[in-house]
Amino acid sequence: MDTAAKLKELLCKELNLKLKPEEITDDMPLFGEGLGLDSLDAVEIVVILKKHMGVTIADSEQAKKVFVSMKTLIDFVETELGKK
């Protein structure tokens, strides 16, 4: 399973999203009109990334850049995994 598919599956499962992983597009915003996530979900995503992917978000500035869309999240995780 590639990184994008794994992330989408994890988010659907761990955040109890009503969408199926295959319904989430890479350009979909994480907040607002996209997945409709909130600040508590953002905290949960940080935990999910650490627990399931071994990836850590350094600070709130980095989180603002990473949590824009599925694509920015996927790109970040792939970059971090590539460093290991």
PDB file of C-alpha atoms in Angstrom:
ATOM      1  CA  MET A   1       0.000   0.000   0.000  1.00  0.00           C
ATOM      2  CA  ASP A   2       1.445   3.391  -0.931  1.00  0.00           C
ATOM      3  CA  THR A   3       1.762   6.290   1.501  1.00  0.00           C
ATOM      4  CA  ALA A   4      -1.274   8.173   0.187  1.00  0.00           C
ATOM      5  CA  ALA A   5      -3.570   5.153   0.464  1.00  0.00           C
ATOM      6  CA  LYS A   6      -2.266   4.285   3.927  1.00  0.00           C
ATOM      7  CA  LEU A   7      -2.754   7.844   5.198  1.00  0.00           C
ATOM      8  CA  LYS A   8      -6.272   8.072   3.804  1.00  0.00           C
ATOM      9  CA  GLU A   9      -7.182   4.737   5.370  1.00  0.00           C
ATOM     10  CA  LEU A  10      -5.691   5.732   8.732  1.00  0.00           C
ATOM     11  CA  LEU A  11      -7.501   9.074   8.790  1.00  0.00           C
ATOM     12  CA  CYS A  12     -10.849   7.492   7.918  1.00  0.00           C
ATOM     13  CA  LYS A  13     -10.451   4.827  10.577  1.00  0.00           C
ATOM     14  CA  GLU A  14      -8.852   6.821  13.393  1.00  0.00           C
ATOM     15  CA  LEU A  15     -10.935   9.999  12.940  1.00  0.00           C
ATOM     16  CA  ASN A  16     -14.169   8.112  12.211  1.00  0.00           C
ATOM     17  CA  LEU A  17     -14.695   9.975   8.946  1.00  0.00           C
ATOM     18  CA  LYS A  18     -17.890   9.347   7.016  1.00  0.00           C
ATOM     19  CA  LEU A  19     -15.909   9.202   3.778  1.00  0.00           C
ATOM     20  CA  LYS A  20     -14.258   6.110   2.386  1.00  0.00           C
ATOM     21  CA  PRO A  21     -10.499   6.351   1.734  1.00  0.00           C
ATOM     22  CA  GLU A  22     -11.055   6.191  -2.025  1.00  0.00           C
ATOM     23  CA  GLU A  23     -13.389   9.222  -1.828  1.00  0.00           C
ATOM     24  CA  ILE A  24     -10.616  11.434  -0.463  1.00  0.00           C
ATOM     25  CA  THR A  25      -8.785  13.264  -3.230  1.00  0.00           C
ATOM     26  CA  ASP A  26      -5.211  14.478  -2.892  1.00  0.00           C
ATOM     27  CA  ASP A  27      -6.238  18.110  -3.442  1.00  0.00           C
ATOM     28  CA  MET A  28      -8.949  17.951  -0.752  1.00  0.00           C
ATOM     29  CA  PRO A  29      -8.419  20.493   2.058  1.00  0.00           C
ATOM     30  CA  LEU A  30      -8.173  18.928   5.509  1.00  0.00           C
ATOM     31  CA  PHE A  31     -10.282  21.656   7.121  1.00  0.00           C
ATOM     32  CA  GLY A  32     -13.365  23.640   6.101  1.00  0.00           C
ATOM     33  CA  GLU A  33     -15.097  22.477   2.927  1.00  0.00           C
ATOM     34  CA  GLY A  34     -12.731  19.545   2.478  1.00  0.00           C
ATOM     35  CA  LEU A  35     -12.666  16.847   5.126  1.00  0.00           C
ATOM     36  CA  GLY A  36     -14.215  19.249   7.628  1.00  0.00           C
ATOM     37  CA  LEU A  37     -11.650  18.554  10.331  1.00  0.00           C
ATOM     38  CA  ASP A  38     -11.192  20.768  13.394  1.00  0.00           C
ATOM     39  CA  SER A  39      -8.351  21.596  15.786  1.00  0.00           C
ATOM     40  CA  LEU A  40      -8.919  18.460  17.863  1.00  0.00           C
ATOM     41  CA  ASP A  41      -8.608  16.381  14.705  1.00  0.00           C
ATOM     42  CA  ALA A  42      -5.306  18.151  13.978  1.00  0.00           C
ATOM     43  CA  VAL A  43      -3.973  16.995  17.342  1.00  0.00           C
ATOM     44  CA  GLU A  44      -5.162  13.471  16.583  1.00  0.00           C
ATOM     45  CA  ILE A  45      -3.403  13.541  13.197  1.00  0.00           C
ATOM     46  CA  VAL A  46      -0.133  14.406  14.963  1.00  0.00           C
ATOM     47  CA  VAL A  47      -0.599  11.342  17.182  1.00  0.00           C
ATOM     48  CA  ILE A  48      -1.585   9.138  14.213  1.00  0.00           C
ATOM     49  CA  LEU A  49       1.503  10.187  12.248  1.00  0.00           C
ATOM     50  CA  LYS A  50       3.806   9.438  15.176  1.00  0.00           C
ATOM     51  CA  LYS A  51       2.150   6.145  16.146  1.00  0.00           C
ATOM     52  CA  HIS A  52       1.534   4.615  12.730  1.00  0.00           C
ATOM     53  CA  MET A  53       4.117   6.261  10.472  1.00  0.00           C
ATOM     54  CA  GLY A  54       6.929   7.176  12.871  1.00  0.00           C
ATOM     55  CA  VAL A  55       6.771  10.790  11.684  1.00  0.00           C
ATOM     56  CA  THR A  56       6.831  13.824  13.978  1.00  0.00           C
ATOM     57  CA  ILE A  57       5.617  17.345  13.264  1.00  0.00           C
ATOM     58  CA  ALA A  58       8.119  19.716  14.877  1.00  0.00           C
ATOM     59  CA  ASP A  59       5.934  22.698  15.785  1.00  0.00           C
ATOM     60  CA  SER A  60       2.792  24.683  15.002  1.00  0.00           C
ATOM     61  CA  GLU A  61       4.462  26.540  12.115  1.00  0.00           C
ATOM     62  CA  GLN A  62       5.289  23.259  10.406  1.00  0.00           C
ATOM     63  CA  ALA A  63       1.778  21.977  11.144  1.00  0.00           C
ATOM     64  CA  LYS A  64       0.243  25.013   9.383  1.00  0.00           C
ATOM     65  CA  LYS A  65       2.181  24.144   6.224  1.00  0.00           C
ATOM     66  CA  VAL A  66       1.535  20.395   6.422  1.00  0.00           C
ATOM     67  CA  PHE A  67      -2.184  20.491   7.286  1.00  0.00           C
ATOM     68  CA  VAL A  68      -3.325  22.420   4.193  1.00  0.00           C
ATOM     69  CA  SER A  69      -4.521  19.469   2.096  1.00  0.00           C
ATOM     70  CA  MET A  70      -4.117  15.739   1.708  1.00  0.00           C
ATOM     71  CA  LYS A  71      -1.347  16.414  -0.825  1.00  0.00           C
ATOM     72  CA  THR A  72       0.684  18.555   1.580  1.00  0.00           C
ATOM     73  CA  LEU A  73       0.240  15.920   4.283  1.00  0.00           C
ATOM     74  CA  ILE A  74       1.205  13.074   1.937  1.00  0.00           C
ATOM     75  CA  ASP A  75       4.225  15.000   0.609  1.00  0.00           C
ATOM     76  CA  PHE A  76       5.412  15.740   4.148  1.00  0.00           C
ATOM     77  CA  VAL A  77       5.111  12.118   5.278  1.00  0.00           C
ATOM     78  CA  GLU A  78       6.851  10.804   2.148  1.00  0.00           C
ATOM     79  CA  THR A  79       9.695  13.304   2.635  1.00  0.00           C
ATOM     80  CA  GLU A  80      10.097  12.358   6.289  1.00  0.00           C
ATOM     81  CA  LEU A  81       9.990   8.629   5.541  1.00  0.00           C
ATOM     82  CA  GLY A  82      12.622   9.169   2.848  1.00  0.00           C
ATOM     83  CA  LYS A  83      14.975  10.604   5.478  1.00  0.00           C
ATOM     84  CA  LYS A  84      14.931   7.359   7.474  1.00  0.00           C
TER      85      LYS A  84
END
